Short mmCIF file of C-alpha atoms and ligand atoms in Angstrom, two decimals:
data_model
loop_
_atom_site.label_atom_id
_atom_site.label_comp_id
_atom_site.label_asym_id
_atom_site.label_seq_id
_atom_site.Cartn_x
_atom_site.Cartn_y
_atom_site.Cartn_z
CA UNK A 251 121.32 120.55 80.04
CA UNK A 252 118.94 119.55 82.84
CA UNK A 253 119.35 116.31 84.76
CA UNK A 254 117.79 113.10 83.40
CA UNK A 255 115.47 111.82 86.13
CA UNK A 256 113.83 108.44 85.51
CA UNK A 257 110.94 107.06 87.53
CA UNK A 258 110.00 103.38 87.34
CA UNK A 259 106.30 102.96 88.13
CA UNK A 260 103.31 105.26 87.71
CA UNK A 261 101.38 104.16 90.80
CA UNK A 262 100.63 106.60 93.64
CA UNK A 263 104.34 106.91 94.56
CA UNK A 264 105.77 107.33 91.06
CA UNK A 265 102.94 109.56 89.79
CA UNK A 266 103.15 111.91 92.79
CA UNK A 267 106.94 112.13 92.46
CA UNK A 268 106.62 112.91 88.75
CA UNK A 269 104.07 115.65 89.40
CA UNK A 270 106.24 117.23 92.12
CA UNK A 271 109.30 117.19 89.86
CA UNK A 272 107.33 118.60 86.93
CA UNK A 273 106.03 121.39 89.17
CA UNK A 274 109.64 122.24 90.03
CA UNK A 275 110.66 122.49 86.39
CA UNK A 276 112.17 119.02 85.83
CA UNK A 277 110.70 116.83 83.08
CA UNK A 278 111.00 113.28 84.42
CA UNK A 279 110.86 110.18 82.25
CA UNK A 280 108.19 107.89 83.74
CA UNK A 281 108.03 104.29 82.60
CA UNK A 282 105.46 101.67 83.52
CA UNK A 283 104.77 98.23 82.14
CA UNK A 284 101.04 99.02 82.26
CA UNK A 285 99.38 100.89 79.39
CA UNK A 286 97.94 103.53 81.76
CA UNK A 287 99.08 105.18 84.98
CA UNK A 288 97.51 104.41 88.37
CA UNK A 289 99.46 101.44 89.75
CA UNK A 290 97.73 98.65 91.65
CA UNK A 291 95.17 100.48 93.73
CA UNK A 292 94.18 102.98 91.04
CA UNK A 293 94.51 100.53 88.14
CA UNK A 294 92.27 101.69 85.32
CA UNK A 295 89.68 99.59 83.56
CA UNK A 296 90.18 98.79 79.88
CA UNK A 297 89.08 101.78 77.75
CA UNK A 298 86.09 99.88 76.33
CA UNK A 299 84.72 99.22 79.84
CA UNK A 300 82.69 102.29 80.69
CA UNK A 301 82.66 102.22 84.49
CA UNK A 302 82.69 105.42 86.54
CA UNK A 303 85.47 106.18 89.04
CA UNK A 304 83.09 105.60 91.95
CA UNK A 305 82.07 102.19 90.58
CA UNK A 306 85.70 101.06 90.23
CA UNK A 307 87.36 102.70 93.25
CA UNK A 308 84.53 103.04 95.80
CA UNK A 309 85.35 105.53 98.54
CA UNK A 310 88.81 106.14 97.02
CA UNK A 311 87.32 107.50 93.80
CA UNK A 312 88.26 111.14 94.43
CA UNK A 313 91.89 110.25 95.12
CA UNK A 314 91.98 108.05 92.03
CA UNK A 315 90.41 110.77 89.90
CA UNK A 316 92.85 113.40 91.19
CA UNK A 317 95.91 111.26 90.51
CA UNK A 318 94.73 110.12 87.06
CA UNK A 319 93.66 113.53 85.83
CA UNK A 320 96.71 115.43 87.17
CA UNK A 321 99.08 112.86 85.67
CA UNK A 322 97.27 112.77 82.31
CA UNK A 323 97.24 116.57 82.11
CA UNK A 324 100.97 116.87 82.92
CA UNK A 325 101.85 114.16 80.39
CA UNK A 326 99.63 115.73 77.69
CA UNK A 327 101.23 119.13 78.32
CA UNK A 328 104.67 117.56 77.87
CA UNK A 329 105.75 118.20 81.47
CA UNK A 330 106.27 114.44 81.95
CA UNK A 331 107.95 112.18 79.38
CA UNK A 332 105.42 109.33 79.80
CA UNK A 333 106.41 105.93 78.45
CA UNK A 334 103.64 103.39 79.08
CA UNK A 335 103.79 99.65 78.26
CA UNK A 336 107.53 99.76 78.95
CA UNK A 337 109.27 97.28 81.25
CA UNK A 338 112.43 98.02 83.24
CA UNK A 339 114.35 94.75 83.22
CA UNK A 340 117.80 95.66 84.54
CA UNK A 341 119.83 98.45 86.12
CA UNK A 342 123.58 98.59 85.64
CA UNK A 343 125.51 101.56 87.02
CA UNK A 344 123.66 104.58 85.57
CA UNK A 345 121.94 102.68 82.78
CA UNK A 346 118.37 101.51 82.99
CA UNK A 347 117.55 98.72 80.57
CA UNK A 348 114.02 98.84 79.24
CA UNK A 349 111.84 97.08 76.70
CA UNK A 350 108.82 98.33 74.82
CA UNK A 351 106.86 96.42 72.16
CA UNK A 352 109.66 93.89 71.84
CA UNK A 353 112.37 96.52 71.38
CA UNK A 354 115.10 96.73 74.01
CA UNK A 355 116.57 100.14 74.80
CA UNK A 356 118.52 101.83 77.57
CA UNK A 357 118.34 105.16 79.35
CA UNK A 358 121.39 106.87 80.80
CA UNK A 359 120.05 108.49 83.98
CA UNK A 360 121.34 111.06 86.47
CA UNK A 361 118.76 110.10 89.11
CA UNK A 362 116.63 106.99 89.32
CA UNK A 363 113.50 106.65 91.45
CA UNK A 364 112.25 103.09 91.81
CA UNK A 365 108.51 103.10 92.62
CA UNK A 366 107.72 99.59 91.45
CA UNK A 367 105.36 98.61 94.29
CA UNK A 368 104.80 95.27 95.99
CA UNK A 369 104.37 91.60 95.21
CA UNK A 370 102.04 89.17 96.90
CA UNK A 371 102.91 86.54 99.48
CA UNK A 372 101.55 83.05 99.05
CA UNK A 373 101.67 80.11 101.44
CA UNK A 374 100.92 76.97 99.45
CA UNK A 375 98.23 74.48 100.37
CA UNK A 376 97.15 71.33 98.54
CA UNK A 377 95.61 72.14 95.12
CA UNK A 378 96.44 75.86 95.22
CA UNK A 379 97.41 75.57 91.56
CA UNK A 380 93.94 74.29 90.52
CA UNK A 381 92.16 76.45 87.91
CA UNK A 382 89.93 78.83 89.85
CA UNK A 383 92.52 79.74 92.48
CA UNK A 384 93.82 83.28 92.09
CA UNK A 385 96.08 85.44 94.18
CA UNK A 386 94.16 88.31 95.80
CA UNK A 387 95.78 90.75 93.39
CA UNK A 388 94.80 88.59 90.43
CA UNK A 389 91.23 88.47 91.70
CA UNK A 390 91.25 92.24 92.02
CA UNK A 391 92.72 92.81 88.56
CA UNK A 392 89.94 90.66 87.06
CA UNK A 393 87.41 92.95 88.74
CA UNK A 394 89.07 96.34 88.25
CA UNK A 395 90.61 95.96 84.81
CA UNK A 396 88.22 93.51 83.18
CA UNK A 397 84.98 94.00 85.10
CA UNK A 398 84.51 90.30 85.87
CA UNK A 399 84.69 87.99 88.90
CA UNK A 400 87.02 84.99 89.15
CA UNK A 401 84.07 82.64 89.71
CA UNK A 402 80.41 82.41 90.62
CA UNK A 403 80.94 81.56 94.29
CA UNK A 404 84.18 82.94 95.70
CA UNK A 405 85.97 82.16 98.99
CA UNK A 406 88.77 84.44 100.22
CA UNK A 407 91.51 82.65 102.17
CA UNK A 408 94.67 83.95 103.83
CA UNK A 409 95.28 87.04 105.91
CA UNK A 410 95.93 90.79 105.68
CA UNK A 411 93.89 93.90 104.95
CA UNK A 412 93.74 93.12 101.21
CA UNK A 413 91.82 89.91 102.00
CA UNK A 414 88.89 91.90 103.39
CA UNK A 415 89.16 94.73 100.88
CA UNK A 416 89.00 92.47 97.82
CA UNK A 417 86.15 90.46 99.40
CA UNK A 418 84.20 93.69 99.90
CA UNK A 419 84.91 94.85 96.35
CA UNK A 420 83.56 91.52 95.10
CA UNK A 421 80.48 91.77 97.31
CA UNK A 422 79.83 95.35 96.17
CA UNK A 423 80.14 94.25 92.54
CA UNK A 424 77.40 91.66 93.16
CA UNK A 425 79.56 88.51 93.38
CA UNK A 426 78.54 85.67 95.69
CA UNK A 427 81.23 85.80 98.42
CA UNK A 428 80.91 82.57 100.41
CA UNK A 429 83.24 83.70 103.16
CA UNK A 430 86.45 85.32 104.34
CA UNK A 431 88.68 82.75 106.03
CA UNK A 432 91.42 84.57 107.92
CA UNK A 433 94.29 82.64 109.49
CA UNK A 434 94.94 85.42 112.04
CA UNK A 435 93.13 85.15 115.37
CA UNK A 436 90.91 88.12 116.17
CA UNK A 437 92.66 88.60 119.53
CA UNK A 438 95.81 89.72 117.70
CA UNK A 439 93.89 92.63 116.24
CA UNK A 440 92.96 93.78 119.71
CA UNK A 441 96.55 93.57 120.98
CA UNK A 442 97.76 95.49 117.91
CA UNK A 443 95.35 98.37 118.50
CA UNK A 444 97.87 100.71 120.21
CA UNK A 445 100.12 100.73 117.11
CA UNK A 446 97.16 101.00 114.76
CA UNK A 447 95.96 104.08 116.62
CA UNK A 448 98.81 105.94 114.91
CA UNK A 449 96.29 106.32 112.03
CA UNK A 450 92.75 106.36 113.45
CA UNK A 451 91.44 107.08 109.92
CA UNK A 452 92.93 103.84 108.59
CA UNK A 453 91.77 101.88 111.62
CA UNK A 454 88.26 103.21 111.19
CA UNK A 455 88.37 102.29 107.53
CA UNK A 456 89.30 98.70 108.39
CA UNK A 457 86.42 98.51 110.85
CA UNK A 458 84.01 99.85 108.21
CA UNK A 459 85.17 97.28 105.65
CA UNK A 460 84.69 94.37 108.06
CA UNK A 461 81.34 95.69 109.26
CA UNK A 462 80.05 96.14 105.72
CA UNK A 463 81.04 92.58 104.85
CA UNK A 464 79.36 91.12 107.93
CA UNK A 465 76.28 93.32 108.28
CA UNK A 466 75.45 94.64 104.86
CA UNK A 467 76.50 91.71 102.66
CA UNK A 468 76.08 88.97 105.28
CA UNK A 469 79.44 87.43 104.39
CA UNK A 470 80.69 84.69 106.72
CA UNK A 471 83.87 85.94 108.48
CA UNK A 472 86.07 83.34 110.20
CA UNK A 473 89.26 84.11 112.16
CA UNK A 474 92.09 81.94 113.39
CA UNK A 475 91.39 79.25 110.81
CA UNK A 476 93.90 76.80 109.34
CA UNK A 477 93.35 76.07 105.63
CA UNK A 478 93.62 72.33 104.92
CA UNK A 479 93.18 72.09 101.14
CA UNK A 480 91.43 73.46 98.11
CA UNK A 481 89.04 70.77 96.91
CA UNK A 482 88.35 69.84 93.29
CA UNK A 483 89.62 67.67 90.45
CA UNK A 484 89.71 69.83 87.30
CA UNK A 485 88.84 73.13 88.95
CA UNK A 486 87.98 74.53 92.35
CA UNK A 487 84.98 72.94 94.07
CA UNK A 488 85.53 73.98 97.68
CA UNK A 489 87.86 74.80 100.55
CA UNK A 490 88.56 72.59 103.56
CA UNK A 491 89.71 74.27 106.76
CA UNK A 492 89.90 73.82 110.51
CA UNK A 493 88.38 76.42 112.78
CA UNK A 494 90.14 77.97 115.78
CA UNK A 495 88.98 75.00 117.93
CA UNK A 496 90.36 72.46 115.47
CA UNK A 497 86.99 71.35 114.05
CA UNK A 498 86.99 70.40 110.35
CA UNK A 499 84.78 72.29 107.87
CA UNK A 500 84.27 72.44 104.13
CA UNK A 501 82.72 75.23 102.14
CA UNK A 502 81.60 74.85 98.51
CA UNK A 503 82.84 77.45 96.01
CA UNK A 504 84.00 77.72 92.40
CA UNK A 505 86.94 80.08 92.97
CA UNK A 506 89.39 81.05 95.69
CA UNK A 507 91.20 84.36 96.25
CA UNK A 508 94.35 83.44 98.20
CA UNK A 509 96.94 85.74 99.78
CA UNK A 510 99.01 86.48 102.86
CA UNK A 511 99.65 90.22 102.50
CA UNK A 512 102.42 91.80 100.46
CA UNK A 513 106.16 92.26 100.32
CA UNK A 514 108.22 95.03 98.69
CA UNK A 515 109.46 94.35 95.16
CA UNK A 516 113.22 94.84 95.66
CA UNK A 517 114.73 93.28 92.55
CA UNK A 518 115.51 96.52 90.71
CA UNK A 519 116.93 98.16 93.84
CA UNK A 520 119.03 95.04 94.34
CA UNK A 521 120.38 95.25 90.77
CA UNK A 522 121.16 98.93 91.33
CA UNK A 523 123.40 97.82 94.21
CA UNK A 524 121.25 99.24 97.03
CA UNK A 525 121.65 97.79 100.51
CA UNK A 526 118.68 95.54 101.29
CA UNK A 527 117.80 94.87 104.94
CA UNK A 528 115.53 92.40 106.71
CA UNK A 529 112.56 93.70 108.70
CA UNK A 530 111.64 91.08 111.35
CA UNK A 531 108.26 92.74 112.08
CA UNK A 532 106.91 92.16 108.57
CA UNK A 533 109.25 89.26 107.72
CA UNK A 534 110.09 91.16 104.55
CA UNK A 535 113.27 92.43 102.91
CA UNK A 536 113.35 96.10 101.94
CA UNK A 537 115.90 98.69 100.79
CA UNK A 538 117.73 100.61 103.50
CA UNK A 539 116.54 104.23 103.15
CA UNK A 540 116.65 107.60 104.82
CA UNK A 541 113.36 109.33 105.64
CA UNK A 542 113.16 110.75 102.10
CA UNK A 543 113.80 107.53 100.18
CA UNK A 544 117.53 107.92 99.49
CA UNK A 545 119.17 104.49 99.19
CA UNK A 546 122.74 103.51 99.99
CA UNK A 547 123.60 104.25 96.33
CA UNK A 548 123.97 107.91 95.40
CA UNK A 549 121.48 108.89 92.65
CA UNK A 550 119.08 105.98 93.38
CA UNK A 551 115.87 106.48 95.41
CA UNK A 552 112.99 104.17 96.35
CA UNK A 553 109.41 105.21 97.24
CA UNK A 554 106.08 103.56 97.97
CA UNK A 555 105.36 99.92 98.66
CA UNK A 556 108.73 98.97 97.17
CA UNK A 557 110.29 100.59 100.24
CA UNK A 558 108.01 98.88 102.78
CA UNK A 559 104.29 98.17 102.63
CA UNK A 560 102.33 101.15 103.93
CA UNK A 561 99.40 101.72 101.56
CA UNK A 562 98.46 104.16 98.84
CA UNK A 563 98.26 107.37 100.88
CA UNK A 564 101.71 106.70 102.33
CA UNK A 565 102.96 105.93 98.81
CA UNK A 566 101.80 109.34 97.55
CA UNK A 567 103.62 111.01 100.45
CA UNK A 568 106.73 108.90 99.83
CA UNK A 569 106.72 109.90 96.16
CA UNK A 570 106.56 113.58 97.08
CA UNK A 571 109.34 113.13 99.66
CA UNK A 572 111.58 111.34 97.14
CA UNK A 573 110.98 114.15 94.63
CA UNK A 574 111.98 116.60 97.34
CA UNK A 575 115.21 114.68 97.96
CA UNK A 576 116.01 114.59 94.24
CA UNK A 577 115.48 118.35 93.94
CA UNK A 578 117.66 119.03 96.99
CA UNK A 579 120.37 116.68 95.70
CA UNK A 580 120.26 118.50 92.35
CA UNK A 581 121.00 121.73 94.17
CA UNK A 582 117.58 123.32 94.65
CA UNK A 583 117.13 125.26 97.88
CA UNK A 584 113.78 124.20 99.35
CA UNK A 585 112.59 123.90 102.93
CA UNK A 586 112.09 120.56 104.66
CA UNK A 587 108.53 119.17 104.31
CA UNK A 588 108.14 118.52 108.04
CA UNK A 589 104.38 117.83 108.05
CA UNK A 590 104.73 115.38 105.19
CA UNK A 591 107.56 113.55 106.99
CA UNK A 592 105.46 113.22 110.15
CA UNK A 593 102.42 111.97 108.25
CA UNK A 594 104.54 109.43 106.36
CA UNK A 595 106.05 108.17 109.61
CA UNK A 596 102.57 107.73 111.16
CA UNK A 597 101.56 105.40 108.30
CA UNK A 598 104.59 103.23 109.01
CA UNK A 599 103.76 103.08 112.72
CA UNK A 600 100.21 102.04 111.81
CA UNK A 601 101.66 99.40 109.52
CA UNK A 602 103.62 97.86 112.41
CA UNK A 603 100.25 97.16 114.03
CA UNK A 604 98.95 95.62 110.80
CA UNK A 605 102.05 93.42 110.57
CA UNK A 606 101.33 92.07 114.05
CA UNK A 607 97.58 91.74 113.61
CA UNK A 608 97.85 89.87 110.31
CA UNK A 609 101.17 88.03 110.71
CA UNK A 610 101.64 85.31 108.09
CA UNK A 611 100.98 81.85 109.63
CA UNK A 612 104.38 80.42 108.77
CA UNK A 613 103.87 77.57 111.26
CA UNK A 614 101.27 76.17 108.80
CA UNK A 615 104.17 75.30 106.50
CA UNK A 616 105.22 72.57 108.93
CA UNK A 617 102.03 70.68 108.15
CA UNK A 618 101.79 71.22 104.39
CA UNK A 619 101.57 67.74 102.79
CA UNK A 620 104.71 66.61 100.97
CA UNK A 621 103.13 66.49 97.50
CA UNK A 622 101.97 70.14 97.65
CA UNK A 623 103.44 72.32 94.90
CA UNK A 624 105.83 74.90 96.34
CA UNK A 625 107.13 76.49 93.10
CA UNK A 626 104.46 76.38 90.43
CA UNK A 627 106.67 77.68 87.57
CA UNK A 628 109.10 74.77 87.91
CA UNK A 629 106.66 72.28 89.48
CA UNK A 630 108.78 71.76 92.62
CA UNK A 631 106.91 70.03 95.45
CA UNK A 632 107.53 70.50 99.16
CA UNK A 633 108.92 66.95 99.27
CA UNK A 634 111.35 67.51 96.36
CA UNK A 635 112.50 70.79 97.91
CA UNK A 636 113.06 69.29 101.36
CA UNK A 637 114.77 66.12 100.14
CA UNK A 638 117.10 67.92 97.73
CA UNK A 639 118.03 70.58 100.24
CA UNK A 640 118.71 67.94 102.92
CA UNK A 641 120.71 65.70 100.58
CA UNK A 642 122.84 68.51 99.16
CA UNK A 643 123.23 70.51 102.34
CA UNK A 644 121.90 73.92 101.22
CA UNK A 645 121.90 76.44 104.05
CA UNK A 646 120.96 79.50 102.06
CA UNK A 647 118.07 80.23 99.67
CA UNK A 648 120.17 80.88 96.54
CA UNK A 649 121.93 77.52 96.96
CA UNK A 650 118.55 75.88 97.53
CA UNK A 651 117.30 77.52 94.33
CA UNK A 652 120.18 76.24 92.22
CA UNK A 653 119.76 72.72 93.63
CA UNK A 654 115.98 72.47 93.43
CA UNK A 655 115.06 74.98 90.64
CA UNK A 656 112.57 76.51 93.11
CA UNK A 657 112.34 80.21 92.14
CA UNK A 658 114.09 79.72 88.80
CA UNK A 659 111.05 79.99 86.51
CA UNK A 660 109.08 82.73 84.81
CA UNK A 661 108.06 84.55 87.98
CA UNK A 662 111.65 84.57 89.31
CA UNK A 663 110.51 83.55 92.78
CA UNK A 664 107.86 86.27 93.10
CA UNK A 665 105.32 83.69 94.28
CA UNK A 666 107.46 81.03 95.96
CA UNK A 667 110.37 82.92 97.54
CA UNK A 668 108.51 83.80 100.72
CA UNK A 669 107.30 80.26 101.46
CA UNK A 670 110.53 78.58 100.27
CA UNK A 671 112.69 80.81 102.49
CA UNK A 672 110.46 80.24 105.50
CA UNK A 673 110.48 76.50 104.85
CA UNK A 674 114.27 76.42 104.55
CA UNK A 675 114.65 78.41 107.77
CA UNK A 676 112.31 75.97 109.55
CA UNK A 677 114.21 72.94 108.24
CA UNK A 678 117.53 74.35 109.43
CA UNK A 679 116.10 75.84 112.61
CA UNK A 680 117.59 79.20 111.66
CA UNK A 681 116.19 82.73 111.93
CA UNK A 682 114.60 83.60 108.59
CA UNK A 683 117.13 86.33 107.70
CA UNK A 684 120.00 83.85 107.97
CA UNK A 685 118.81 81.89 104.94
CA UNK A 686 118.99 85.13 102.95
CA UNK A 687 116.91 86.26 100.00
CA UNK A 688 116.95 85.46 96.30
CA UNK A 689 119.51 87.62 94.51
CA UNK A 690 117.96 89.59 91.65
CA UNK A 691 118.97 88.46 88.17
CA UNK A 692 118.33 90.38 84.95
CA UNK A 693 115.92 90.29 83.23
CA UNK A 694 113.79 90.71 86.36
CA UNK A 695 110.73 89.98 84.22
CA UNK A 696 110.43 87.89 81.05
CA UNK A 697 109.79 89.85 77.87
CA UNK A 698 109.51 89.24 74.15
CA UNK A 699 112.43 90.31 71.95
CA UNK A 700 111.82 91.97 68.55
CA UNK A 701 112.33 88.53 67.01
CA UNK A 702 109.29 87.41 69.02
CA UNK A 703 111.22 85.08 71.27
CA UNK A 704 110.78 85.28 74.98
CA UNK A 705 114.00 86.22 76.73
CA UNK A 706 114.46 84.58 80.07
CA UNK A 707 117.41 84.43 82.36
CA UNK A 708 119.50 81.44 81.37
CA UNK A 709 118.54 81.63 77.67
CA UNK A 710 121.61 82.05 75.52
C1 FAD B 1026 98.14 93.14 93.48
C2 FAD B 1026 97.96 94.27 94.45
C3 FAD B 1026 96.70 94.85 94.67
C4 FAD B 1026 96.53 95.90 95.57
N1 FAD B 1026 95.29 96.44 95.77
C5 FAD B 1026 95.12 97.43 96.68
C6 FAD B 1026 93.86 98.02 96.93
O1 FAD B 1026 92.88 97.69 96.32
N2 FAD B 1026 93.77 98.98 97.88
C7 FAD B 1026 94.85 99.41 98.58
O2 FAD B 1026 94.73 100.28 99.44
N3 FAD B 1026 96.06 98.88 98.34
C8 FAD B 1026 96.21 97.91 97.42
N4 FAD B 1026 97.44 97.35 97.22
C9 FAD B 1026 98.55 97.95 97.90
C10 FAD B 1026 98.75 99.22 97.07
O3 FAD B 1026 99.09 98.85 95.77
C11 FAD B 1026 99.70 100.16 97.52
O4 FAD B 1026 99.66 100.46 98.83
C12 FAD B 1026 99.91 101.37 96.64
O5 FAD B 1026 99.26 101.27 95.40
C13 FAD B 1026 101.38 101.44 96.44
O6 FAD B 1026 101.68 102.40 95.49
P1 FAD B 1026 103.07 102.29 94.73
O7 FAD B 1026 103.09 103.47 93.82
O8 FAD B 1026 104.16 102.11 95.69
O9 FAD B 1026 102.99 100.95 93.90
P2 FAD B 1026 101.97 100.42 92.81
O10 FAD B 1026 100.66 101.06 92.91
O11 FAD B 1026 102.04 98.95 92.90
O12 FAD B 1026 102.63 100.89 91.44
C14 FAD B 1026 103.83 100.32 90.96
C15 FAD B 1026 103.86 100.48 89.45
O13 FAD B 1026 105.14 100.05 88.99
C16 FAD B 1026 104.98 99.33 87.81
N5 FAD B 1026 106.11 98.43 87.68
C17 FAD B 1026 106.52 97.49 88.56
N6 FAD B 1026 107.64 96.87 88.12
C18 FAD B 1026 107.93 97.44 86.92
C19 FAD B 1026 108.95 97.22 85.98
N7 FAD B 1026 109.93 96.31 86.18
N8 FAD B 1026 108.95 97.96 84.84
C20 FAD B 1026 107.98 98.89 84.62
N9 FAD B 1026 106.98 99.14 85.49
C21 FAD B 1026 106.96 98.43 86.64
C22 FAD B 1026 103.65 98.61 87.97
O14 FAD B 1026 103.09 98.29 86.71
C23 FAD B 1026 102.83 99.62 88.75
O15 FAD B 1026 102.03 100.42 87.91
C24 FAD B 1026 97.64 96.36 96.28
C25 FAD B 1026 98.91 95.81 96.03
C26 FAD B 1026 99.07 94.77 95.13
C27 FAD B 1026 100.45 94.20 94.89
#
């Protein structure tokens, strides 16, 4: 009987791995909580929305088309056991726990590839929970999957390449983009150029995106800003910020796309027992891997943004490399993919430049007003977090969570962990890694049981 290989995630990393395995005669099981393959970047519009690949994916349309059509063909031919709309909610030894349409199930695997992508980083500011404020990913999903904008006049606030990309996608779709307000000073981009030259194609792409925003769509681009607050009573009415010289400004808008780059989603790797390490350059935690995506646990592999943020092209390479490792570990004799390894490495060197150029402005947390919401699921304010942590003496993020309930709600800390950990480290004057990271708890995502009740951690 051939080995049972399970892949979580059908984005660029998982889809490429599945195709490589299928080509080598292995029929992988691929699960994804989305109804269709593609992942974040190549997310497909709802079937009833008839938009062409070039309308949805711009200059990436050929890559999107290739990945979609190859994956669909392999699944239709039965070379891939494709299980859409299925959530992986726990890993225990060699069992993967899944749920589909309210029915829990488990798969006994021989090899597991986790290609579950990234989550967004948010730094709270007053009123960030007002209706009309979306994470950058949420803003993009509205556009890609549903063909609509998050508001009539949209401001993009935060930092990172996604900030500019989503703003351009909105401008191209005809939305009124009132500005891109980047917390990173422009000078940091210049000093990060040597690292970014590891991928001149990606650097050139970034330049083209910024130029198109400024020249073609006449979008206001501001660097080195400090967001002060989102204005509005019932919904977003504007954004207040200080420019690089400290002068106060306000811009009117009806929606805000907010985000401070991405971090790897490590919860499933954590549950599988993989070693997770801190990367000071990106201020993110990620699984410890070899060059092919092997983790510290035999039989478990990680590829794509879940291993370290490097973009879609790197994710496709990482998926192919992980498939290679699985085939070798299953006893196939194949030669080392040297060119692929070198290309993958160059994306990570480029990414080090991006991490420097668009570093999250964690110092802004020192000035966030006390009544600002830190954890929106549990409604924990900055003041409540700080006072409880100080009174009860928490010196580590899991203790802080149990004392304050910050990170204990539906999203399991996906939105607040980054800011809460940075805040705790600042309060204690400790390096960020010393306050640790939130331990993964099953279920990693809430889901509905067959009885129609939502199952959440802590429910009996
Ligand atoms: C919100 C968001 C938007 C982005 N937009 C862009 C963009 O426009 N352009 C760009 O260059 N980069 C974008 N990125 C970065 C980009 O997604 C990646 O570089 C690339 O897509 C990574 O590919 P991947 O296969 O590693 O992960 P992804 O493409 O994220 O795919 C991961 C897949 O795993 C699935 N999954 C996750 N957890 C589970 C689970 N527990 N059970 C079942 N399935 C699961 C997800 O549904 C998803 O389909 C975005 C990232 C995010 C988080």
